[in-house]
PDB file of C-alpha atoms in Angstrom:
ATOM      1  CA  UNK A1220      -5.020  16.399 -15.971  1.00  0.00           C
ATOM      2  CA  UNK A1221      -1.517  15.852 -14.642  1.00  0.00           C
ATOM      3  CA  UNK A1222       1.709  17.363 -15.874  1.00  0.00           C
ATOM      4  CA  UNK A1223       5.156  16.234 -14.808  1.00  0.00           C
ATOM      5  CA  UNK A1224       8.414  18.100 -14.672  1.00  0.00           C
ATOM      6  CA  UNK A1225      11.150  16.989 -17.107  1.00  0.00           C
ATOM      7  CA  UNK A1226      12.799  13.788 -15.915  1.00  0.00           C
ATOM      8  CA  UNK A1227      16.429  12.754 -16.232  1.00  0.00           C
ATOM      9  CA  UNK A1228      16.190   9.055 -15.594  1.00  0.00           C
ATOM     10  CA  UNK A1229      19.843   8.088 -15.767  1.00  0.00           C
ATOM     11  CA  UNK A1230      20.475   9.783 -12.436  1.00  0.00           C
ATOM     12  CA  UNK A1231      17.181  10.406 -10.721  1.00  0.00           C
ATOM     13  CA  UNK A1232      17.264  12.678  -7.665  1.00  0.00           C
ATOM     14  CA  UNK A1233      14.878  11.026  -5.210  1.00  0.00           C
ATOM     15  CA  UNK A1234      13.251  13.606  -2.971  1.00  0.00           C
ATOM     16  CA  UNK A1235      12.728  13.026   0.737  1.00  0.00           C
ATOM     17  CA  UNK A1236       9.821  14.834   2.357  1.00  0.00           C
ATOM     18  CA  UNK A1237       9.240  18.299   0.900  1.00  0.00           C
ATOM     19  CA  UNK A1238      12.871  19.033   0.028  1.00  0.00           C
ATOM     20  CA  UNK A1239      13.619  20.351  -3.451  1.00  0.00           C
ATOM     21  CA  UNK A1240      16.707  18.159  -3.722  1.00  0.00           C
ATOM     22  CA  UNK A1241      17.473  14.887  -2.067  1.00  0.00           C
ATOM     23  CA  UNK A1242      19.772  11.880  -1.913  1.00  0.00           C
ATOM     24  CA  UNK A1243      20.449  10.249  -5.244  1.00  0.00           C
ATOM     25  CA  UNK A1244      20.134   6.649  -6.236  1.00  0.00           C
ATOM     26  CA  UNK A1245      23.038   6.003  -8.570  1.00  0.00           C
ATOM     27  CA  UNK A1246      22.687   5.514 -12.295  1.00  0.00           C
ATOM     28  CA  UNK A1247      23.726   1.863 -12.034  1.00  0.00           C
ATOM     29  CA  UNK A1248      20.179   0.918 -11.015  1.00  0.00           C
ATOM     30  CA  UNK A1249      18.731   2.695 -14.033  1.00  0.00           C
ATOM     31  CA  UNK A1250      21.083   0.897 -16.398  1.00  0.00           C
ATOM     32  CA  UNK A1251      20.247  -2.578 -15.041  1.00  0.00           C
ATOM     33  CA  UNK A1252      17.915  -4.656 -17.172  1.00  0.00           C
ATOM     34  CA  UNK A1253      15.919  -6.282 -14.385  1.00  0.00           C
ATOM     35  CA  UNK A1254      12.608  -6.867 -16.179  1.00  0.00           C
ATOM     36  CA  UNK A1255      12.282  -9.753 -18.599  1.00  0.00           C
ATOM     37  CA  UNK A1256       8.793 -10.501 -19.857  1.00  0.00           C
ATOM     38  CA  UNK A1257       7.527 -13.886 -21.032  1.00  0.00           C
ATOM     39  CA  UNK A1258       4.262 -15.647 -21.773  1.00  0.00           C
ATOM     40  CA  UNK A1259       2.907 -17.314 -18.638  1.00  0.00           C
ATOM     41  CA  UNK A1260       1.333 -20.325 -20.333  1.00  0.00           C
ATOM     42  CA  UNK A1261      -0.112 -22.128 -17.314  1.00  0.00           C
ATOM     43  CA  UNK A1262       0.298 -22.077 -13.529  1.00  0.00           C
ATOM     44  CA  UNK A1263       0.031 -25.272 -11.467  1.00  0.00           C
ATOM     45  CA  UNK A1264      -0.600 -25.693  -7.750  1.00  0.00           C
ATOM     46  CA  UNK A1265      -0.644 -28.697  -5.463  1.00  0.00           C
ATOM     47  CA  UNK A1266       1.794 -31.385  -4.306  1.00  0.00           C
ATOM     48  CA  UNK A1267       2.666 -32.559  -7.849  1.00  0.00           C
ATOM     49  CA  UNK A1268       2.754 -29.117  -9.456  1.00  0.00           C
ATOM     50  CA  UNK A1269       6.380 -29.342 -10.599  1.00  0.00           C
ATOM     51  CA  UNK A1270       5.910 -32.711 -12.328  1.00  0.00           C
ATOM     52  CA  UNK A1271       2.779 -31.433 -14.075  1.00  0.00           C
ATOM     53  CA  UNK A1272       4.559 -28.251 -15.141  1.00  0.00           C
ATOM     54  CA  UNK A1273       7.424 -30.258 -16.619  1.00  0.00           C
ATOM     55  CA  UNK A1274       4.934 -32.364 -18.602  1.00  0.00           C
ATOM     56  CA  UNK A1275       3.285 -29.235 -20.020  1.00  0.00           C
ATOM     57  CA  UNK A1276       6.717 -27.765 -20.770  1.00  0.00           C
ATOM     58  CA  UNK A1277       7.703 -30.891 -22.732  1.00  0.00           C
ATOM     59  CA  UNK A1278       4.504 -30.593 -24.753  1.00  0.00           C
ATOM     60  CA  UNK A1279       5.277 -26.948 -25.561  1.00  0.00           C
ATOM     61  CA  UNK A1280       8.802 -27.856 -26.654  1.00  0.00           C
ATOM     62  CA  UNK A1281       7.326 -30.224 -29.241  1.00  0.00           C
ATOM     63  CA  UNK A1282       4.731 -27.740 -30.536  1.00  0.00           C
ATOM     64  CA  UNK A1283       5.187 -26.508 -34.089  1.00  0.00           C
ATOM     65  CA  UNK A1284       6.104 -22.860 -34.463  1.00  0.00           C
ATOM     66  CA  UNK A1285       7.728 -22.485 -31.023  1.00  0.00           C
ATOM     67  CA  UNK A1286      11.395 -22.457 -30.057  1.00  0.00           C
ATOM     68  CA  UNK A1287      11.966 -25.262 -27.504  1.00  0.00           C
ATOM     69  CA  UNK A1288      14.925 -23.372 -26.021  1.00  0.00           C
ATOM     70  CA  UNK A1289      12.569 -20.584 -24.870  1.00  0.00           C
ATOM     71  CA  UNK A1290      10.394 -22.852 -22.689  1.00  0.00           C
ATOM     72  CA  UNK A1291      11.161 -22.829 -18.966  1.00  0.00           C
ATOM     73  CA  UNK A1292       9.577 -23.781 -15.654  1.00  0.00           C
ATOM     74  CA  UNK A1293       9.797 -21.374 -12.718  1.00  0.00           C
ATOM     75  CA  UNK A1294       8.148 -21.172  -9.303  1.00  0.00           C
ATOM     76  CA  UNK A1295       6.869 -18.151  -7.403  1.00  0.00           C
ATOM     77  CA  UNK A1296       4.248 -17.381  -4.742  1.00  0.00           C
ATOM     78  CA  UNK A1297       1.474 -18.270  -7.221  1.00  0.00           C
ATOM     79  CA  UNK A1298       2.747 -21.793  -7.822  1.00  0.00           C
ATOM     80  CA  UNK A1299       4.870 -23.435 -10.526  1.00  0.00           C
ATOM     81  CA  UNK A1300       4.434 -21.962 -13.988  1.00  0.00           C
ATOM     82  CA  UNK A1301       5.462 -22.734 -17.536  1.00  0.00           C
ATOM     83  CA  UNK A1302       6.833 -19.710 -19.384  1.00  0.00           C
ATOM     84  CA  UNK A1303       7.665 -19.167 -23.025  1.00  0.00           C
ATOM     85  CA  UNK A1304       9.853 -16.560 -24.694  1.00  0.00           C
ATOM     86  CA  UNK A1305      11.817 -13.507 -23.621  1.00  0.00           C
ATOM     87  CA  UNK A1306      10.448 -10.086 -24.496  1.00  0.00           C
ATOM     88  CA  UNK A1307      11.283  -6.500 -23.707  1.00  0.00           C
ATOM     89  CA  UNK A1308       8.387  -4.193 -22.940  1.00  0.00           C
ATOM     90  CA  UNK A1309       8.253  -0.763 -24.554  1.00  0.00           C
ATOM     91  CA  UNK A1310       7.168   1.990 -22.198  1.00  0.00           C
ATOM     92  CA  UNK A1311       5.506   5.346 -22.750  1.00  0.00           C
ATOM     93  CA  UNK A1312       6.262   8.536 -20.798  1.00  0.00           C
ATOM     94  CA  UNK A1313       4.286   7.351 -17.756  1.00  0.00           C
ATOM     95  CA  UNK A1314       5.073   3.650 -18.016  1.00  0.00           C
ATOM     96  CA  UNK A1315       1.706   2.789 -19.543  1.00  0.00           C
ATOM     97  CA  UNK A1316       2.263   0.864 -22.761  1.00  0.00           C
ATOM     98  CA  UNK A1317       1.516  -2.648 -23.936  1.00  0.00           C
ATOM     99  CA  UNK A1318       4.018  -3.260 -26.722  1.00  0.00           C
ATOM    100  CA  UNK A1319       6.766  -5.840 -26.686  1.00  0.00           C
ATOM    101  CA  UNK A1320       9.890  -6.561 -28.669  1.00  0.00           C
ATOM    102  CA  UNK A1321      10.023  -8.986 -30.383  1.00  0.00           C
ATOM    103  CA  UNK A1322       6.322  -8.988 -31.230  1.00  0.00           C
ATOM    104  CA  UNK A1323       4.544 -11.330 -28.810  1.00  0.00           C
ATOM    105  CA  UNK A1324       1.138 -11.559 -30.483  1.00  0.00           C
ATOM    106  CA  UNK A1325       1.924 -14.422 -32.852  1.00  0.00           C
ATOM    107  CA  UNK A1326       3.418 -16.512 -30.035  1.00  0.00           C
ATOM    108  CA  UNK A1327       0.451 -15.777 -27.775  1.00  0.00           C
ATOM    109  CA  UNK A1328      -2.004 -16.839 -30.459  1.00  0.00           C
ATOM    110  CA  UNK A1329      -0.068 -20.027 -31.190  1.00  0.00           C
ATOM    111  CA  UNK A1330       0.095 -21.033 -27.513  1.00  0.00           C
ATOM    112  CA  UNK A1331      -3.552 -20.254 -26.758  1.00  0.00           C
ATOM    113  CA  UNK A1332      -4.728 -22.397 -29.692  1.00  0.00           C
ATOM    114  CA  UNK A1333      -2.816 -25.507 -28.606  1.00  0.00           C
ATOM    115  CA  UNK A1334      -5.147 -28.286 -27.437  1.00  0.00           C
ATOM    116  CA  UNK A1335      -5.035 -31.901 -26.365  1.00  0.00           C
ATOM    117  CA  UNK A1336      -5.245 -34.391 -29.209  1.00  0.00           C
ATOM    118  CA  UNK A1337      -8.796 -35.631 -29.868  1.00  0.00           C
ATOM    119  CA  UNK A1338     -10.177 -33.453 -27.050  1.00  0.00           C
ATOM    120  CA  UNK A1339     -11.740 -30.017 -26.956  1.00  0.00           C
ATOM    121  CA  UNK A1340      -9.409 -28.856 -24.182  1.00  0.00           C
ATOM    122  CA  UNK A1341      -7.106 -25.858 -24.559  1.00  0.00           C
ATOM    123  CA  UNK A1342      -4.764 -25.963 -21.541  1.00  0.00           C
ATOM    124  CA  UNK A1343      -3.089 -22.648 -22.423  1.00  0.00           C
ATOM    125  CA  UNK A1344      -6.195 -20.658 -23.364  1.00  0.00           C
ATOM    126  CA  UNK A1345      -5.505 -18.199 -20.486  1.00  0.00           C
ATOM    127  CA  UNK A1346      -1.861 -17.603 -21.434  1.00  0.00           C
ATOM    128  CA  UNK A1347      -0.850 -13.987 -20.842  1.00  0.00           C
ATOM    129  CA  UNK A1348       2.176 -11.740 -20.614  1.00  0.00           C
ATOM    130  CA  UNK A1349       3.925 -11.665 -17.258  1.00  0.00           C
ATOM    131  CA  UNK A1350       7.268 -10.824 -15.739  1.00  0.00           C
ATOM    132  CA  UNK A1351       9.639 -13.714 -15.204  1.00  0.00           C
ATOM    133  CA  UNK A1352       9.880 -14.192 -11.404  1.00  0.00           C
ATOM    134  CA  UNK A1353      13.620 -13.651 -11.350  1.00  0.00           C
ATOM    135  CA  UNK A1354      13.897 -10.433  -9.312  1.00  0.00           C
ATOM    136  CA  UNK A1355      15.121 -11.093  -5.785  1.00  0.00           C
ATOM    137  CA  UNK A1356      14.897  -8.342  -3.212  1.00  0.00           C
ATOM    138  CA  UNK A1357      17.765  -7.823  -0.776  1.00  0.00           C
ATOM    139  CA  UNK A1358      15.230  -6.848   1.891  1.00  0.00           C
ATOM    140  CA  UNK A1359      12.064  -8.952   1.582  1.00  0.00           C
ATOM    141  CA  UNK A1360      11.136  -7.906   5.120  1.00  0.00           C
ATOM    142  CA  UNK A1361      10.400  -4.398   3.774  1.00  0.00           C
ATOM    143  CA  UNK A1362       7.748  -5.690   1.370  1.00  0.00           C
ATOM    144  CA  UNK A1363       4.397  -4.109   2.224  1.00  0.00           C
ATOM    145  CA  UNK A1364       2.661  -7.346   1.198  1.00  0.00           C
ATOM    146  CA  UNK A1365       3.917  -8.975   4.410  1.00  0.00           C
ATOM    147  CA  UNK A1366       3.258  -6.003   6.712  1.00  0.00           C
ATOM    148  CA  UNK A1367       0.626  -6.004   9.450  1.00  0.00           C
ATOM    149  CA  UNK A1368      -1.805  -3.156  10.020  1.00  0.00           C
ATOM    150  CA  UNK A1369      -4.556  -1.758   7.820  1.00  0.00           C
ATOM    151  CA  UNK A1370      -3.334   1.486   6.202  1.00  0.00           C
ATOM    152  CA  UNK A1371      -0.035   2.831   4.907  1.00  0.00           C
ATOM    153  CA  UNK A1372       0.905   6.189   3.355  1.00  0.00           C
ATOM    154  CA  UNK A1373       1.810   6.183  -0.353  1.00  0.00           C
ATOM    155  CA  UNK A1374       4.690   8.625  -0.937  1.00  0.00           C
ATOM    156  CA  UNK A1375       6.301   7.587  -4.247  1.00  0.00           C
ATOM    157  CA  UNK A1376       5.840   5.468  -7.342  1.00  0.00           C
ATOM    158  CA  UNK A1377       8.391   4.281  -9.892  1.00  0.00           C
ATOM    159  CA  UNK A1378       7.753   2.941 -13.391  1.00  0.00           C
ATOM    160  CA  UNK A1379       9.920   1.935 -16.293  1.00  0.00           C
ATOM    161  CA  UNK A1380      10.412   4.067 -19.379  1.00  0.00           C
ATOM    162  CA  UNK A1381      12.407   3.621 -22.569  1.00  0.00           C
ATOM    163  CA  UNK A1382      15.534   4.802 -20.727  1.00  0.00           C
ATOM    164  CA  UNK A1383      14.970   3.314 -17.256  1.00  0.00           C
ATOM    165  CA  UNK A1384      14.295  -0.383 -16.775  1.00  0.00           C
ATOM    166  CA  UNK A1385      14.777  -0.938 -13.031  1.00  0.00           C
ATOM    167  CA  UNK A1386      11.790   0.486 -11.202  1.00  0.00           C
ATOM    168  CA  UNK A1387      12.004  -2.330  -8.619  1.00  0.00           C
ATOM    169  CA  UNK A1388      15.586  -1.515  -7.684  1.00  0.00           C
ATOM    170  CA  UNK A1389      14.811   2.218  -7.665  1.00  0.00           C
ATOM    171  CA  UNK A1390      11.890   1.756  -5.265  1.00  0.00           C
ATOM    172  CA  UNK A1391      13.882  -0.507  -2.956  1.00  0.00           C
ATOM    173  CA  UNK A1392      16.854   1.869  -2.922  1.00  0.00           C
ATOM    174  CA  UNK A1393      14.579   4.785  -2.062  1.00  0.00           C
ATOM    175  CA  UNK A1394      13.052   2.652   0.682  1.00  0.00           C
ATOM    176  CA  UNK A1395      16.558   1.965   2.035  1.00  0.00           C
ATOM    177  CA  UNK A1396      17.400   5.695   2.000  1.00  0.00           C
ATOM    178  CA  UNK A1397      14.251   6.513   3.953  1.00  0.00           C
ATOM    179  CA  UNK A1398      15.010   3.814   6.500  1.00  0.00           C
ATOM    180  CA  UNK A1399      18.477   5.285   6.961  1.00  0.00           C
ATOM    181  CA  UNK A1400      16.692   8.511   7.887  1.00  0.00           C
ATOM    182  CA  UNK A1401      14.671   6.673  10.540  1.00  0.00           C
ATOM    183  CA  UNK A1402      11.469   6.198   8.555  1.00  0.00           C
ATOM    184  CA  UNK A1403       9.406   3.002   8.611  1.00  0.00           C
ATOM    185  CA  UNK A1404       9.468   2.630   4.837  1.00  0.00           C
ATOM    186  CA  UNK A1405       8.046  -0.202   2.726  1.00  0.00           C
ATOM    187  CA  UNK A1406       7.937  -1.060  -0.979  1.00  0.00           C
ATOM    188  CA  UNK A1407       5.414  -2.939  -3.076  1.00  0.00           C
ATOM    189  CA  UNK A1408       5.874  -4.188  -6.639  1.00  0.00           C
ATOM    190  CA  UNK A1409       2.867  -4.337  -8.933  1.00  0.00           C
ATOM    191  CA  UNK A1410       2.684  -5.542 -12.543  1.00  0.00           C
ATOM    192  CA  UNK A1411       3.776  -2.127 -13.888  1.00  0.00           C
ATOM    193  CA  UNK A1412       4.556   0.157 -10.940  1.00  0.00           C
ATOM    194  CA  UNK A1413       6.700  -0.093  -7.809  1.00  0.00           C
ATOM    195  CA  UNK A1414       5.531   2.064  -4.901  1.00  0.00           C
ATOM    196  CA  UNK A1415       7.032   3.264  -1.615  1.00  0.00           C
ATOM    197  CA  UNK A1416       5.050   3.715   1.595  1.00  0.00           C
ATOM    198  CA  UNK A1417       5.579   5.134   5.064  1.00  0.00           C
ATOM    199  CA  UNK A1418       4.344   3.405   8.215  1.00  0.00           C
ATOM    200  CA  UNK A1419       1.553   1.001   9.132  1.00  0.00           C
ATOM    201  CA  UNK A1420      -1.599   2.240  10.823  1.00  0.00           C
ATOM    202  CA  UNK A1421      -4.838   0.748  12.247  1.00  0.00           C
ATOM    203  CA  UNK A1422      -8.154   0.651  10.416  1.00  0.00           C
ATOM    204  CA  UNK A1423      -9.548   3.645  12.320  1.00  0.00           C
ATOM    205  CA  UNK A1424      -6.632   5.844  11.179  1.00  0.00           C
ATOM    206  CA  UNK A1425      -8.672   6.889   8.134  1.00  0.00           C
ATOM    207  CA  UNK A1426     -12.340   7.787   7.816  1.00  0.00           C
ATOM    208  CA  UNK A1427     -14.549   8.191   4.759  1.00  0.00           C
ATOM    209  CA  UNK A1428     -16.592  11.300   4.049  1.00  0.00           C
ATOM    210  CA  UNK A1429     -18.781  12.553   1.208  1.00  0.00           C
ATOM    211  CA  UNK A1430     -17.793  15.656  -0.735  1.00  0.00           C
ATOM    212  CA  UNK A1431     -19.323  17.596  -3.609  1.00  0.00           C
ATOM    213  CA  UNK A1432     -17.377  18.926  -6.580  1.00  0.00           C
ATOM    214  CA  UNK A1433     -18.124  22.677  -6.615  1.00  0.00           C
ATOM    215  CA  UNK A1434     -17.947  22.815 -10.428  1.00  0.00           C
ATOM    216  CA  UNK A1435     -19.912  19.722 -11.401  1.00  0.00           C
ATOM    217  CA  UNK A1436     -22.018  19.065  -8.317  1.00  0.00           C
ATOM    218  CA  UNK A1437     -20.958  15.411  -8.396  1.00  0.00           C
ATOM    219  CA  UNK A1438     -20.800  13.834  -4.941  1.00  0.00           C
ATOM    220  CA  UNK A1439     -18.165  11.211  -4.241  1.00  0.00           C
ATOM    221  CA  UNK A1440     -16.533   9.510  -1.265  1.00  0.00           C
ATOM    222  CA  UNK A1441     -13.119  10.651  -0.094  1.00  0.00           C
ATOM    223  CA  UNK A1442     -10.689   9.571   2.615  1.00  0.00           C
ATOM    224  CA  UNK A1443      -9.612  11.697   5.556  1.00  0.00           C
ATOM    225  CA  UNK A1444      -6.621  10.854   7.764  1.00  0.00           C
ATOM    226  CA  UNK A1445      -7.427  11.212  11.491  1.00  0.00           C
ATOM    227  CA  UNK A1446      -4.567   9.252  13.081  1.00  0.00           C
ATOM    228  CA  UNK A1447      -1.958  11.596  14.583  1.00  0.00           C
ATOM    229  CA  UNK A1448       1.047   9.472  13.575  1.00  0.00           C
ATOM    230  CA  UNK A1449      -0.204   9.251  10.016  1.00  0.00           C
ATOM    231  CA  UNK A1450      -0.883  12.994   9.893  1.00  0.00           C
ATOM    232  CA  UNK A1451       2.679  13.667  11.064  1.00  0.00           C
ATOM    233  CA  UNK A1452       4.008  11.329   8.373  1.00  0.00           C
ATOM    234  CA  UNK A1453       1.986  13.193   5.750  1.00  0.00           C
ATOM    235  CA  UNK A1454       3.478  16.494   6.979  1.00  0.00           C
ATOM    236  CA  UNK A1455       6.956  15.042   6.387  1.00  0.00           C
ATOM    237  CA  UNK A1456       5.896  13.613   3.015  1.00  0.00           C
ATOM    238  CA  UNK A1457       3.090  15.805   1.679  1.00  0.00           C
ATOM    239  CA  UNK A1458       3.512  14.727  -1.948  1.00  0.00           C
ATOM    240  CA  UNK A1459       3.408  11.514  -3.948  1.00  0.00           C
ATOM    241  CA  UNK A1460       6.427  11.562  -6.246  1.00  0.00           C
ATOM    242  CA  UNK A1461       6.723   9.874  -9.637  1.00  0.00           C
ATOM    243  CA  UNK A1462      10.188   8.626 -10.577  1.00  0.00           C
ATOM    244  CA  UNK A1463      11.602  11.060  -8.043  1.00  0.00           C
ATOM    245  CA  UNK A1464       9.809  14.112  -9.424  1.00  0.00           C
ATOM    246  CA  UNK A1465       6.931  16.245  -8.302  1.00  0.00           C
ATOM    247  CA  UNK A1466       3.774  15.802 -10.401  1.00  0.00           C
ATOM    248  CA  UNK A1467       1.015  18.417 -10.549  1.00  0.00           C
ATOM    249  CA  UNK A1468      -2.733  18.220 -10.867  1.00  0.00           C
ATOM    250  CA  UNK A1469      -4.018  21.079 -12.996  1.00  0.00           C
ATOM    251  CA  UNK A1470      -7.229  22.743 -11.780  1.00  0.00           C
ATOM    252  CA  UNK A1471      -9.120  24.787 -14.365  1.00  0.00           C
ATOM    253  CA  UNK A1472     -11.809  27.408 -13.868  1.00  0.00           C
ATOM    254  CA  UNK A1473     -15.188  27.488 -15.637  1.00  0.00           C
ATOM    255  CA  UNK A1474     -13.608  29.120 -18.696  1.00  0.00           C
ATOM    256  CA  UNK A1475     -11.043  26.348 -19.067  1.00  0.00           C
ATOM    257  CA  UNK A1476      -8.108  28.471 -17.954  1.00  0.00           C
ATOM    258  CA  UNK A1477      -5.540  27.024 -15.570  1.00  0.00           C
ATOM    259  CA  UNK A1478      -6.472  28.336 -12.135  1.00  0.00           C
ATOM    260  CA  UNK A1479      -4.051  26.317 -10.009  1.00  0.00           C
ATOM    261  CA  UNK A1480      -1.321  23.685 -10.183  1.00  0.00           C
ATOM    262  CA  UNK A1481      -1.394  21.476  -7.113  1.00  0.00           C
ATOM    263  CA  UNK A1482       1.254  18.817  -6.375  1.00  0.00           C
ATOM    264  CA  UNK A1483      -0.266  15.352  -6.197  1.00  0.00           C
ATOM    265  CA  UNK A1484      -0.496  14.639  -2.456  1.00  0.00           C
ATOM    266  CA  UNK A1485       0.555  11.524  -0.582  1.00  0.00           C
ATOM    267  CA  UNK A1486      -2.431   9.351   0.226  1.00  0.00           C
ATOM    268  CA  UNK A1487      -3.506   6.364   2.354  1.00  0.00           C
ATOM    269  CA  UNK A1488      -3.794   2.864   0.886  1.00  0.00           C
ATOM    270  CA  UNK A1489      -5.030  -0.399   2.359  1.00  0.00           C
ATOM    271  CA  UNK A1490      -2.179  -2.814   3.093  1.00  0.00           C
ATOM    272  CA  UNK A1491      -2.338  -5.965   0.881  1.00  0.00           C
ATOM    273  CA  UNK A1492      -2.682  -8.376   3.821  1.00  0.00           C
ATOM    274  CA  UNK A1493      -5.641  -6.375   5.151  1.00  0.00           C
ATOM    275  CA  UNK A1494      -7.172  -6.385   1.656  1.00  0.00           C
ATOM    276  CA  UNK A1495      -6.924 -10.163   1.465  1.00  0.00           C
ATOM    277  CA  UNK A1496      -8.428 -10.604   4.918  1.00  0.00           C
ATOM    278  CA  UNK A1497     -11.278  -8.198   4.193  1.00  0.00           C
ATOM    279  CA  UNK A1498     -12.157  -9.885   0.898  1.00  0.00           C
ATOM    280  CA  UNK A1499     -13.982  -8.399  -2.105  1.00  0.00           C
ATOM    281  CA  UNK A1500     -17.036  -7.484  -0.055  1.00  0.00           C
ATOM    282  CA  UNK A1501     -15.149  -4.748   1.793  1.00  0.00           C
ATOM    283  CA  UNK A1502     -15.161  -2.439  -1.229  1.00  0.00           C
ATOM    284  CA  UNK A1503     -11.664  -1.171  -0.354  1.00  0.00           C
TER     285      UNK A1503
END
C-alpha cells in the first residue's frame, strides 16, 4: 500500500536528491494542454504508407456517423497513422483512469465495425485510443530510448491529473534542472507516465538474488546494484519521486498495524534499446 503526501500541482516543487525542497518548475508547464487523445484507426508502414493512409482517411471521411473534419493523417516512429477525433482524458489521483471527454466509446465501436464492401475485412478492427504524436521535445538527445548501456536509475515519475496536463514537459524540465547540476539525466515518455533517470550503466552493474518475505514466506527475485557509480547515484537520489513528492510504502505487522513508512526507493531499469536487443526471451 502506498500513500502520497498532498500535492499542489500548479507549482510543483521538484526535489533533487534527498533535499526536502528543491528547484521549481514553473506553473506554466502545468497549465499547458500538451496531451490530445484520438483514435488510432490504422498504422501503415512501407514505401507507400502515406498514400495508403490517405486512402483510408478518405474512406473514414465518407463513413456515416463520423465527422470528416476530425480525420487526420500523422507520422511518428511507428509509421504513418490515420487518427480520428480529439478527446481529453480524465485522470484519477495517480494518473490511472480510462475515461475520455467527449465519450469515445461510440466512435470506437463505429470505426471498428467498418468493413470493405462485399468483403469480410475490417481494416480498423484494432483501432484504439492513443496520444496524437504532436509533442516535440526540445532535447531529443536526452531521451532514454536512444541511450546506450544496459541499466539506468529511475528517480522520478510524472503523470497527469485533473489539474495537471503536462507530464512530458514536467519530466523534461526536471531532466534539464538535473543536467544543470551536472547529472547525466534522461527522460522517457510512456503511454501514461513520463519518467526521469540518472546515468547509463553496463549489464553487470546489477545482479539478481532470491529473497524470502519474512511474513508470508514467499520467495521472489530482486535486483541488487553492485556498480560503484550506480551506487553513488542512488546515494544522491535514494528515492523515486511522484510528481515531485515523496511517496511511502506502508509496512504492516502481523496484527495489521502500521509498523513503518518507507519512502519508495530509486531503482534500476533496463534501457529500452537494451530491451529491444535482448528480445522477449531475456525476461527483463
